[in-house]
Amino acid sequence: MDNKQRLLDKIADRSAVIGVVGLGYVGLPLAVEFARAGFKVIGFDVSKRVTDLLNSGKSHILDVADADLAEVVGKGMFEATTNPVRIKEMDCVSIAVPTPLVKTRDPDMSFVVAATATISEYAHPGMLVVLESTTYPGTTRELMQPKLEAAGLKIGSDVFLAFSPERVDPGNPVWHTKNTPKVVGGITAACTEVAAALYQSCLDTIVPVSSTETAELVKLLENTFRSVNIGLANEMAIVCEKLGVDVWEVIDAAATKPFGFMKFTPGPGIGGHCIPLDPHYLAWKMRTLNYKTRFIDLASEINSQMPALVVEKVAQALNHEHKSVNGSNVLVLGVAYKKNIDDMRESPALDVIKLLEERGAKVSFHDPHVASFREDGHTFTSVELSDDALKGSDAVVIVTDHDSVNYQRVVDLAPVVVDARNATKGLNSKNGRIVPLSANAA
Ligand code: SAJ
């Protein structure tokens, strides 16, 4: 029996040992799904704090409940380790490590390179390796395949190598790891077949494609699509500002079109560890082929100017009250990179706070999901959203519109509210003014 059939049989009878390298917002939910499907799962992470926490049945990931984790840990179906030698025991390994950018906005492949080197050291015939981290097209073939072949393993017969993009939308109440369709593309047809069989064992829908580059590009199209359309929505906010039109009214009315339109909304910029970064992986790759991906660059240019536009709105609103930004108390309401989560990564609120402080404002923040955060060596702590905090501010700026905040109370107590998210839609202020992101103040 050949390696492929042997591995397919071990996947079918659940005797295959599954490894997940990187136990973050992608790896941990995936590990729990494999364990629930009846596989013994070994999670590998470089952080002992993380592995100790997980082995105690405690989850550090919003979308994985402690009870669900504790159940598979208690049954001995999941364990976490920092010991790379355990990779020898694994038959299938999914890699879900970070793929950030360096300061020059070029890909930082160090985590993928390290994971691949470690796996290659312990890889054995009959193993499946799948990269999940979002990356430039060609990574799996150009960067991972040679390392596995250098270990004396032939791709497609000894070892099976594929790419399968993660599609985790943190905090999404409907779409989770299990019910979100999973794209899978292998170096060879046998690689695709084995990888598809693995994911089919625990996920609802598998979408096999013809190569790793195809799968890598599917992910980049998905997220570049978002970045470009968010950029368009942000440019519409600028257009509406100049025309004195309410951009939210325009977008809401356009969204009544039942076909051929998809709603995106303007805001203070884009945050998270995906949309601001992923398109730059494609732009970088295309630069090496002497092609300039103008949509990606233009969207990035527009999206990254939004924090300054919000700060300019605050300055105009204070000026209207015969106040300068310099010396004013400005309360930033909501700092996570999007609503109803606690994640600060790449949050535009960080830029808004920095720009306000550069203009001399005394900045405080309140976020019901973020107690504190560190930036530039400082620790910022969320203030209580008390009557005094609101009344004592010269302006409140809504940067992230968490659902748990009572915005009617905010507009009633704060003298000026600059709303970058349309959180005050339909509200009127008894005592102060609401300044929307675009269109002249009400
Ligand atoms: N944003 C806007 N206007 C919009 C949509 C989003 O300003 O119309 C902002 C958000 O406030 C946020 C940023 O853009 O700061 C990113 O928003 P997001 O909704 O794309 O959220 P992410 O980055 O957490 O998750 C996305 C996934 N989101 C959705 O599909 C809804 C998805 O693209 C990927 O699964 C994920 O990135 C990823 O990991 O790539």
CSV table of C-alpha atoms and ligand atoms in Angstrom, one decimal:
chain,number,residue,atom,x,y,z
A,1,MET,CA,0.0,0.0,0.0
A,2,ASP,CA,1.4,3.4,-0.9
A,3,ASN,CA,1.7,6.4,1.5
A,4,LYS,CA,-1.3,8.2,0.1
A,5,GLN,CA,-3.7,5.3,0.7
A,6,ARG,CA,-2.2,4.6,4.1
A,7,LEU,CA,-2.8,8.2,5.1
A,8,LEU,CA,-6.3,8.3,3.6
A,9,ASP,CA,-7.1,5.2,5.6
A,10,LYS,CA,-5.8,6.7,8.8
A,11,ILE,CA,-7.8,9.8,8.2
A,12,ALA,CA,-10.9,7.7,7.6
A,13,ASP,CA,-10.5,5.6,10.7
A,14,ARG,CA,-9.4,8.7,12.8
A,15,SER,CA,-6.2,7.0,13.8
A,16,ALA,CA,-4.2,9.8,12.2
A,17,VAL,CA,-2.5,12.1,14.7
A,18,ILE,CA,-3.2,15.7,13.8
A,19,GLY,CA,-0.8,18.5,14.5
A,20,VAL,CA,-1.7,22.2,14.5
A,21,VAL,CA,1.3,24.6,14.6
A,22,GLY,CA,0.3,28.0,15.9
A,23,LEU,CA,-2.6,28.1,18.5
A,24,GLY,CA,-4.0,31.6,17.8
A,25,TYR,CA,-7.4,32.7,16.4
A,26,VAL,CA,-7.0,30.4,13.5
A,27,GLY,CA,-5.1,27.4,14.9
A,28,LEU,CA,-7.0,26.8,18.1
A,29,PRO,CA,-10.6,26.7,16.6
A,30,LEU,CA,-9.2,24.3,14.0
A,31,ALA,CA,-7.5,22.1,16.6
A,32,VAL,CA,-10.8,21.8,18.6
A,33,GLU,CA,-12.7,20.9,15.4
A,34,PHE,CA,-10.3,18.1,14.6
A,35,ALA,CA,-10.5,16.8,18.2
A,36,ARG,CA,-14.3,16.9,18.1
A,37,ALA,CA,-14.1,14.9,14.9
A,38,GLY,CA,-12.4,12.1,16.8
A,39,PHE,CA,-8.7,12.8,16.1
A,40,LYS,CA,-6.0,12.9,18.7
A,41,VAL,CA,-4.6,16.5,18.3
A,42,ILE,CA,-1.3,17.8,19.3
A,43,GLY,CA,-1.2,21.6,19.3
A,44,PHE,CA,2.3,23.2,19.0
A,45,ASP,CA,3.1,26.7,20.0
A,46,VAL,CA,6.3,28.6,20.9
A,47,SER,CA,4.6,30.2,23.9
A,48,LYS,CA,4.6,28.1,27.1
A,49,ARG,CA,2.1,30.6,28.6
A,50,VAL,CA,-0.3,29.6,25.8
A,51,THR,CA,0.3,25.9,26.0
A,52,ASP,CA,0.0,25.8,29.8
A,53,LEU,CA,-3.2,27.8,29.6
A,54,LEU,CA,-4.7,25.5,27.0
A,55,ASN,CA,-3.7,22.3,28.8
A,56,SER,CA,-5.6,23.7,31.8
A,57,GLY,CA,-8.7,23.9,29.7
A,58,LYS,CA,-8.7,27.7,29.4
A,59,SER,CA,-9.0,29.5,26.1
A,60,HIS,CA,-7.3,32.7,25.1
A,61,ILE,CA,-9.3,33.0,21.9
A,62,LEU,CA,-12.7,34.8,21.8
A,63,ASP,CA,-14.3,32.2,19.5
A,64,VAL,CA,-13.3,29.2,21.6
A,65,ALA,CA,-15.3,28.7,24.8
A,66,ASP,CA,-13.4,27.3,27.8
A,67,ALA,CA,-16.1,24.5,28.1
A,68,ASP,CA,-15.4,23.3,24.5
A,69,LEU,CA,-11.7,23.3,25.0
A,70,ALA,CA,-11.9,21.7,28.4
A,71,GLU,CA,-14.0,18.9,27.0
A,72,VAL,CA,-11.5,17.8,24.4
A,73,VAL,CA,-8.6,18.3,26.8
A,74,GLY,CA,-10.4,16.3,29.4
A,75,LYS,CA,-11.0,13.5,27.0
A,76,GLY,CA,-7.3,13.4,26.1
A,77,MET,CA,-8.1,14.4,22.5
A,78,PHE,CA,-6.2,17.6,22.6
A,79,GLU,CA,-2.9,18.6,24.2
A,80,ALA,CA,-0.7,21.6,23.7
A,81,THR,CA,3.1,21.4,23.7
A,82,THR,CA,6.2,23.6,23.1
A,83,ASN,CA,8.3,20.6,22.3
A,84,PRO,CA,9.0,20.4,18.5
A,85,VAL,CA,10.1,16.7,18.7
A,86,ARG,CA,6.4,15.9,19.2
A,87,ILE,CA,6.0,16.7,15.4
A,88,LYS,CA,7.4,13.2,14.8
A,89,GLU,CA,4.1,11.8,16.1
A,90,MET,CA,2.0,13.8,13.7
A,91,ASP,CA,0.6,12.4,10.5
A,92,CYS,CA,-1.0,15.6,9.4
A,93,VAL,CA,0.2,19.1,10.3
A,94,SER,CA,-1.7,22.4,9.7
A,95,ILE,CA,0.4,25.6,10.0
A,96,ALA,CA,-1.4,28.7,11.3
A,97,VAL,CA,1.4,31.1,12.2
A,98,PRO,CA,1.5,34.8,11.7
A,99,THR,CA,2.4,36.4,8.4
A,100,PRO,CA,2.8,40.1,9.3
A,101,LEU,CA,4.6,42.9,7.4
A,102,VAL,CA,7.9,44.5,8.3
A,103,LYS,CA,8.1,48.3,8.6
A,104,THR,CA,8.7,48.6,4.9
A,105,ARG,CA,5.4,46.8,4.3
A,106,ASP,CA,7.3,43.8,2.8
A,107,PRO,CA,6.2,40.3,3.9
A,108,ASP,CA,7.7,38.9,7.1
A,109,MET,CA,8.0,35.2,6.4
A,110,SER,CA,10.1,34.4,9.4
A,111,PHE,CA,7.3,32.5,11.3
A,112,VAL,CA,6.5,30.4,8.2
A,113,VAL,CA,10.2,29.7,7.6
A,114,ALA,CA,10.7,28.7,11.2
A,115,ALA,CA,7.7,26.4,11.2
A,116,THR,CA,8.7,24.8,8.0
A,117,ALA,CA,12.2,24.2,9.2
A,118,THR,CA,11.0,22.6,12.4
A,119,ILE,CA,8.5,20.4,10.5
A,120,SER,CA,11.1,19.4,7.9
A,121,GLU,CA,13.4,18.3,10.7
A,122,TYR,CA,10.8,15.8,12.0
A,123,ALA,CA,8.8,15.1,8.8
A,124,HIS,CA,8.5,11.4,7.8
A,125,PRO,CA,7.0,9.5,4.8
A,126,GLY,CA,3.2,9.4,5.0
A,127,MET,CA,2.8,13.0,6.3
A,128,LEU,CA,0.5,15.8,5.1
A,129,VAL,CA,1.6,19.4,5.6
A,130,VAL,CA,-0.9,22.2,5.0
A,131,LEU,CA,-0.1,25.9,5.2
A,132,GLU,CA,-3.1,28.1,6.4
A,133,SER,CA,-1.4,31.4,6.9
A,134,THR,CA,-2.3,34.1,4.4
A,135,THR,CA,0.8,34.7,2.2
A,136,TYR,CA,2.0,35.7,-1.3
A,137,PRO,CA,1.2,33.3,-4.2
A,138,GLY,CA,4.1,30.8,-4.6
A,139,THR,CA,5.0,30.5,-0.9
A,140,THR,CA,4.1,26.8,-0.6
A,141,ARG,CA,5.9,25.8,-3.7
A,142,GLU,CA,8.9,28.1,-3.5
A,143,LEU,CA,9.6,28.3,0.2
A,144,MET,CA,8.1,25.1,1.8
A,145,GLN,CA,8.6,22.4,-0.9
A,146,PRO,CA,12.4,22.7,-1.2
A,147,LYS,CA,12.8,22.4,2.6
A,148,LEU,CA,10.8,19.2,2.7
A,149,GLU,CA,12.6,17.8,-0.4
A,150,ALA,CA,15.9,18.7,1.3
A,151,ALA,CA,14.8,16.3,4.1
A,152,GLY,CA,14.8,13.5,1.4
A,153,LEU,CA,11.0,13.5,1.0
A,154,LYS,CA,9.3,13.5,-2.4
A,155,ILE,CA,6.3,15.7,-2.6
A,156,GLY,CA,3.2,13.8,-3.7
A,157,SER,CA,4.4,10.4,-2.8
A,158,ASP,CA,6.3,10.5,0.5
A,159,VAL,CA,4.9,13.8,1.8
A,160,PHE,CA,1.8,15.6,0.7
A,161,LEU,CA,1.9,19.4,0.7
A,162,ALA,CA,-1.1,21.9,0.3
A,163,PHE,CA,-2.3,25.4,1.0
A,164,SER,CA,-5.7,26.0,2.6
A,165,PRO,CA,-6.5,29.6,3.4
A,166,GLU,CA,-8.0,30.4,6.8
A,167,ARG,CA,-11.3,32.2,6.7
A,168,VAL,CA,-11.8,33.1,10.4
A,169,ASP,CA,-13.8,36.2,11.0
A,170,PRO,CA,-13.2,36.9,14.7
A,171,GLY,CA,-16.4,37.5,16.6
A,172,ASN,CA,-18.7,36.5,13.7
A,173,PRO,CA,-21.9,35.0,15.3
A,174,VAL,CA,-22.9,33.0,12.2
A,175,TRP,CA,-19.7,31.8,10.4
A,176,HIS,CA,-17.3,29.6,12.3
A,177,THR,CA,-14.4,27.3,11.4
A,178,LYS,CA,-16.7,24.3,10.9
A,179,ASN,CA,-19.4,25.9,8.7
A,180,THR,CA,-17.2,28.2,6.5
A,181,PRO,CA,-16.4,26.6,3.2
A,182,LYS,CA,-12.7,25.6,3.1
A,183,VAL,CA,-10.6,26.0,-0.1
A,184,VAL,CA,-7.8,23.4,-0.5
A,185,GLY,CA,-5.0,23.4,-3.2
A,186,GLY,CA,-2.1,20.9,-3.4
A,187,ILE,CA,1.3,20.8,-5.1
A,188,THR,CA,0.0,17.6,-6.8
A,189,ALA,CA,-3.4,16.1,-7.3
A,190,ALA,CA,-2.6,13.5,-4.7
A,191,CYS,CA,-1.7,16.4,-2.3
A,192,THR,CA,-5.1,18.0,-2.9
A,193,GLU,CA,-6.9,14.7,-2.4
A,194,VAL,CA,-5.3,14.0,0.9
A,195,ALA,CA,-5.7,17.5,2.2
A,196,ALA,CA,-9.3,17.6,1.1
A,197,ALA,CA,-10.0,14.3,2.9
A,198,LEU,CA,-8.5,15.6,6.1
A,199,TYR,CA,-10.6,18.8,6.2
A,200,GLN,CA,-13.7,16.9,5.0
A,201,SER,CA,-13.5,14.9,8.2
A,202,CYS,CA,-14.3,17.9,10.4
A,203,LEU,CA,-15.6,20.7,8.2
A,204,ASP,CA,-18.9,21.0,6.4
A,205,THR,CA,-17.8,22.1,2.9
A,206,ILE,CA,-14.5,21.6,1.1
A,207,VAL,CA,-13.6,23.5,-2.2
A,208,PRO,CA,-10.6,21.7,-3.9
A,209,VAL,CA,-8.7,23.8,-6.4
A,210,SER,CA,-6.0,22.9,-8.9
A,211,SER,CA,-2.8,24.3,-7.2
A,212,THR,CA,-1.3,25.9,-4.2
A,213,GLU,CA,-1.0,29.2,-6.1
A,214,THR,CA,-4.7,29.2,-6.8
A,215,ALA,CA,-5.6,28.6,-3.2
A,216,GLU,CA,-3.1,31.3,-2.1
A,217,LEU,CA,-4.6,33.8,-4.6
A,218,VAL,CA,-8.2,33.0,-3.6
A,219,LYS,CA,-7.5,34.3,-0.1
A,220,LEU,CA,-5.7,37.4,-1.4
A,221,LEU,CA,-8.6,38.2,-3.7
A,222,GLU,CA,-11.1,37.9,-0.9
A,223,ASN,CA,-9.2,40.3,1.3
A,224,THR,CA,-8.1,42.7,-1.4
A,225,PHE,CA,-11.7,42.8,-2.5
A,226,ARG,CA,-12.6,44.1,1.0
A,227,SER,CA,-9.7,46.6,1.2
A,228,VAL,CA,-10.6,48.1,-2.2
A,229,ASN,CA,-14.3,48.3,-1.5
A,230,ILE,CA,-13.7,49.8,2.0
A,231,GLY,CA,-11.4,52.3,0.2
A,232,LEU,CA,-14.2,53.2,-2.2
A,233,ALA,CA,-16.7,53.7,0.7
A,234,ASN,CA,-14.1,55.9,2.4
A,235,GLU,CA,-13.7,57.9,-0.8
A,236,MET,CA,-17.5,58.3,-1.0
A,237,ALA,CA,-17.3,59.8,2.5
A,238,ILE,CA,-14.8,62.4,1.3
A,239,VAL,CA,-17.0,63.0,-1.8
A,240,CYS,CA,-20.1,63.5,0.3
A,241,GLU,CA,-18.3,65.8,2.7
A,242,LYS,CA,-17.4,68.1,-0.2
A,243,LEU,CA,-21.0,67.9,-1.6
A,244,GLY,CA,-22.7,68.3,1.8
A,245,VAL,CA,-24.5,65.0,1.4
A,246,ASP,CA,-25.0,62.3,4.1
A,247,VAL,CA,-22.8,59.4,3.0
A,248,TRP,CA,-24.6,57.0,5.3
A,249,GLU,CA,-27.9,57.8,3.6
A,250,VAL,CA,-26.4,57.3,0.2
A,251,ILE,CA,-24.9,53.9,1.1
A,252,ASP,CA,-28.1,52.7,2.9
A,253,ALA,CA,-30.2,53.7,-0.1
A,254,ALA,CA,-27.7,52.1,-2.6
A,255,ALA,CA,-27.8,48.9,-0.4
A,256,THR,CA,-31.5,48.5,-1.2
A,257,LYS,CA,-30.4,47.4,-4.7
A,258,PRO,CA,-31.1,43.7,-4.5
A,259,PHE,CA,-28.4,42.7,-7.0
A,260,GLY,CA,-25.1,43.9,-8.2
A,261,PHE,CA,-24.2,45.9,-5.1
A,262,MET,CA,-22.5,44.9,-1.8
A,263,LYS,CA,-22.6,47.3,1.2
A,264,PHE,CA,-19.4,48.6,2.7
A,265,THR,CA,-19.2,51.5,5.1
A,266,PRO,CA,-16.7,54.3,5.6
A,267,GLY,CA,-15.0,54.6,8.9
A,268,PRO,CA,-11.8,55.9,10.7
A,269,GLY,CA,-9.6,53.5,8.7
A,270,ILE,CA,-9.0,49.8,8.6
A,271,GLY,CA,-7.6,47.6,11.4
A,272,GLY,CA,-7.0,44.0,12.1
A,273,HIS,CA,-4.3,41.6,11.2
A,274,CYS,CA,-5.7,40.8,7.8
A,275,ILE,CA,-7.2,43.5,5.6
A,276,PRO,CA,-4.6,46.2,6.2
A,277,LEU,CA,-1.8,43.6,5.6
A,278,ASP,CA,-2.9,40.8,3.2
A,279,PRO,CA,-3.2,42.9,0.0
A,280,HIS,CA,0.4,44.0,0.5
A,281,TYR,CA,1.5,40.4,0.1
A,282,LEU,CA,0.1,40.4,-3.4
A,283,ALA,CA,1.5,43.9,-4.2
A,284,TRP,CA,4.9,42.7,-3.0
A,285,LYS,CA,4.9,39.6,-5.2
A,286,MET,CA,3.8,41.5,-8.2
A,287,ARG,CA,6.5,44.1,-7.7
A,288,THR,CA,9.0,41.2,-8.1
A,289,LEU,CA,7.4,40.6,-11.5
A,290,ASN,CA,7.5,44.3,-12.4
A,291,TYR,CA,3.8,44.9,-12.1
A,292,LYS,CA,2.2,47.6,-10.0
A,293,THR,CA,-1.1,46.6,-8.4
A,294,ARG,CA,-2.7,50.1,-8.5
A,295,PHE,CA,-6.0,49.1,-6.9
A,296,ILE,CA,-4.2,47.8,-3.8
A,297,ASP,CA,-1.9,50.8,-3.5
A,298,LEU,CA,-4.7,53.3,-4.0
A,299,ALA,CA,-7.1,51.6,-1.5
A,300,SER,CA,-4.3,51.5,1.1
A,301,GLU,CA,-3.6,55.2,0.4
A,302,ILE,CA,-7.2,56.2,1.0
A,303,ASN,CA,-7.8,53.9,3.9
A,304,SER,CA,-4.7,55.1,5.7
A,305,GLN,CA,-5.7,58.8,5.4
A,306,MET,CA,-9.0,58.2,7.3
A,307,PRO,CA,-7.6,58.7,10.8
A,308,ALA,CA,-6.3,62.2,9.9
A,309,LEU,CA,-9.7,63.0,8.3
A,310,VAL,CA,-11.5,62.0,11.6
A,311,VAL,CA,-9.0,64.2,13.6
A,312,GLU,CA,-9.7,67.1,11.2
A,313,LYS,CA,-13.5,66.7,11.9
A,314,VAL,CA,-12.7,66.9,15.6
A,315,ALA,CA,-10.7,70.1,15.0
A,316,GLN,CA,-13.5,71.6,13.0
A,317,ALA,CA,-16.1,70.7,15.6
A,318,LEU,CA,-14.0,72.2,18.4
A,319,ASN,CA,-13.3,75.3,16.3
A,320,HIS,CA,-17.1,75.7,15.9
A,321,GLU,CA,-17.2,76.0,19.7
A,322,HIS,CA,-14.3,78.6,19.6
A,323,LYS,CA,-12.0,75.9,21.0
A,324,SER,CA,-8.6,74.7,19.8
A,325,VAL,CA,-7.6,71.0,19.8
A,326,ASN,CA,-4.6,72.1,21.8
A,327,GLY,CA,-5.6,71.8,25.5
A,328,SER,CA,-9.1,70.3,24.8
A,329,ASN,CA,-10.3,67.1,26.5
A,330,VAL,CA,-11.1,64.6,23.9
A,331,LEU,CA,-12.7,61.2,24.8
A,332,VAL,CA,-12.2,58.5,22.2
A,333,LEU,CA,-15.1,56.1,22.4
A,334,GLY,CA,-14.2,52.5,21.2
A,335,VAL,CA,-10.6,51.6,20.3
A,336,ALA,CA,-10.8,47.9,19.2
A,337,TYR,CA,-10.3,47.6,15.4
A,338,LYS,CA,-13.9,46.7,14.9
A,339,LYS,CA,-17.1,46.5,17.0
A,340,ASN,CA,-17.8,44.0,19.7
A,341,ILE,CA,-14.3,42.5,20.0
A,342,ASP,CA,-11.3,43.3,22.1
A,343,ASP,CA,-8.6,43.1,19.5
A,344,MET,CA,-6.4,46.3,19.0
A,345,ARG,CA,-4.1,45.1,16.2
A,346,GLU,CA,-3.6,47.8,13.6
A,347,SER,CA,-6.6,49.6,15.1
A,348,PRO,CA,-7.1,53.1,13.5
A,349,ALA,CA,-7.9,54.3,17.0
A,350,LEU,CA,-4.2,54.2,17.7
A,351,ASP,CA,-3.6,56.7,14.8
A,352,VAL,CA,-6.5,58.9,15.9
A,353,ILE,CA,-5.1,59.1,19.5
A,354,LYS,CA,-1.6,59.8,18.3
A,355,LEU,CA,-2.7,62.5,15.9
A,356,LEU,CA,-4.9,64.2,18.6
A,357,GLU,CA,-2.0,64.1,21.1
A,358,GLU,CA,0.3,65.6,18.5
A,359,ARG,CA,-2.1,68.5,18.2
A,360,GLY,CA,-2.0,69.0,22.0
A,361,ALA,CA,-5.3,67.4,22.9
A,362,LYS,CA,-5.7,65.7,26.3
A,363,VAL,CA,-6.9,62.3,25.2
A,364,SER,CA,-8.7,59.6,27.2
A,365,PHE,CA,-10.6,56.6,25.9
A,366,HIS,CA,-13.4,54.3,26.9
A,367,ASP,CA,-13.9,50.8,25.4
A,368,PRO,CA,-16.1,48.2,27.1
A,369,HIS,CA,-14.0,45.4,25.6
A,370,VAL,CA,-10.5,46.9,26.1
A,371,ALA,CA,-9.4,47.6,29.7
A,372,SER,CA,-6.0,48.9,28.6
A,373,PHE,CA,-3.4,48.8,25.9
A,374,ARG,CA,0.3,49.6,25.5
A,375,GLU,CA,1.5,51.9,22.6
A,376,ASP,CA,4.9,53.6,22.2
A,377,GLY,CA,5.9,52.5,25.7
A,378,HIS,CA,2.8,54.0,27.3
A,379,THR,CA,-0.1,52.2,29.0
A,380,PHE,CA,-3.5,53.6,28.2
A,381,THR,CA,-6.3,52.6,30.5
A,382,SER,CA,-10.0,52.8,29.7
A,383,VAL,CA,-11.9,55.4,31.7
A,384,GLU,CA,-15.4,54.8,33.1
A,385,LEU,CA,-18.0,56.3,30.8
A,386,SER,CA,-19.4,58.4,33.6
A,387,ASP,CA,-21.6,61.4,33.4
A,388,ASP,CA,-18.7,63.6,34.4
A,389,ALA,CA,-16.4,62.0,31.8
A,390,LEU,CA,-18.9,62.8,29.1
A,391,LYS,CA,-19.9,66.3,30.4
A,392,GLY,CA,-16.3,67.1,31.1
A,393,SER,CA,-15.1,66.4,27.6
A,394,ASP,CA,-14.8,69.1,25.0
A,395,ALA,CA,-15.5,66.4,22.4
A,396,VAL,CA,-16.2,62.7,22.2
A,397,VAL,CA,-15.2,60.9,19.0
A,398,ILE,CA,-16.8,57.6,18.3
A,399,VAL,CA,-14.1,55.5,16.6
A,400,THR,CA,-15.5,52.0,17.2
A,401,ASP,CA,-19.2,51.5,17.6
A,402,HIS,CA,-19.6,48.7,20.1
A,403,ASP,CA,-23.2,47.6,20.5
A,404,SER,CA,-23.1,47.7,24.3
A,405,VAL,CA,-22.7,51.5,24.5
A,406,ASN,CA,-25.8,53.7,25.1
A,407,TYR,CA,-25.3,56.4,22.3
A,408,GLN,CA,-28.4,58.4,23.2
A,409,ARG,CA,-26.8,59.0,26.7
A,410,VAL,CA,-23.5,59.9,25.1
A,411,VAL,CA,-25.1,62.6,22.8
A,412,ASP,CA,-27.2,63.9,25.6
A,413,LEU,CA,-24.3,64.5,28.0
A,414,ALA,CA,-21.3,65.3,25.8
A,415,PRO,CA,-21.2,68.8,24.3
A,416,VAL,CA,-19.8,67.6,21.0
A,417,VAL,CA,-19.9,64.1,19.5
A,418,VAL,CA,-17.9,63.4,16.3
A,419,ASP,CA,-19.3,60.1,14.9
A,420,ALA,CA,-17.0,58.2,12.6
A,421,ARG,CA,-19.2,55.1,12.5
A,422,ASN,CA,-22.8,56.3,12.1
A,423,ALA,CA,-23.5,55.0,15.7
A,424,THR,CA,-25.7,58.0,16.3
A,425,LYS,CA,-28.0,57.4,13.3
A,426,GLY,CA,-31.4,58.8,14.0
A,427,LEU,CA,-30.4,60.2,17.4
A,428,ASN,CA,-30.8,63.9,18.4
A,429,SER,CA,-28.9,65.6,21.2
A,430,LYS,CA,-30.7,67.6,23.8
A,431,ASN,CA,-27.8,69.7,24.8
A,432,GLY,CA,-24.9,69.2,22.3
A,433,ARG,CA,-24.0,68.7,18.7
A,434,ILE,CA,-23.5,65.5,16.6
A,435,VAL,CA,-20.9,65.9,13.9
A,436,PRO,CA,-21.1,63.0,11.4
A,437,LEU,CA,-18.1,61.7,9.4
A,438,SER,CA,-19.5,63.4,6.3
A,439,ALA,CA,-22.1,65.9,5.5
A,440,ASN,CA,-22.2,69.2,7.4
A,441,ALA,CA,-23.0,69.1,11.1
A,442,ALA,CA,-26.7,68.6,11.9
B,1,SAJ,N1,-14.2,48.0,7.8
B,1,SAJ,C1,-14.7,49.2,7.4
B,1,SAJ,N2,-15.8,49.2,6.5
B,1,SAJ,C2,-16.4,48.1,6.1
B,1,SAJ,C3,-15.9,46.8,6.6
B,1,SAJ,C4,-14.8,46.8,7.5
B,1,SAJ,O1,-14.2,50.3,7.7
B,1,SAJ,O2,-17.4,48.1,5.3
B,1,SAJ,C5,-13.1,48.0,8.7
B,1,SAJ,C6,-13.3,47.4,10.1
B,1,SAJ,O3,-13.8,48.3,11.0
B,1,SAJ,C7,-12.0,46.8,10.4
B,1,SAJ,C8,-11.3,46.5,9.1
B,1,SAJ,O4,-12.1,47.2,8.1
B,1,SAJ,O5,-11.2,47.8,11.1
B,1,SAJ,C9,-11.4,45.0,8.8
B,1,SAJ,O6,-12.7,44.6,8.9
B,1,SAJ,P1,-13.2,43.1,8.6
B,1,SAJ,O7,-14.7,43.1,8.7
B,1,SAJ,O8,-12.7,42.6,7.3
B,1,SAJ,O9,-12.7,42.3,9.8
B,1,SAJ,P2,-11.5,41.2,10.0
B,1,SAJ,O10,-10.2,41.8,9.5
B,1,SAJ,O11,-11.5,40.8,11.5
B,1,SAJ,O12,-11.8,39.9,9.3
B,1,SAJ,C10,-11.6,39.7,8.0
B,1,SAJ,C11,-12.8,38.8,7.6
B,1,SAJ,N3,-14.0,39.6,7.6
B,1,SAJ,C12,-15.1,39.3,6.9
B,1,SAJ,O13,-15.1,38.5,6.0
B,1,SAJ,C13,-16.3,40.1,7.3
B,1,SAJ,C14,-12.3,38.1,6.4
B,1,SAJ,O14,-12.1,39.0,5.4
B,1,SAJ,C15,-11.2,37.2,6.7
B,1,SAJ,O15,-11.7,35.9,7.1
B,1,SAJ,C16,-10.3,37.7,7.8
B,1,SAJ,O16,-10.3,39.2,7.8
B,1,SAJ,C17,-8.9,37.2,7.6
B,1,SAJ,O17,-8.5,36.5,8.5
B,1,SAJ,O18,-8.4,37.4,6.5
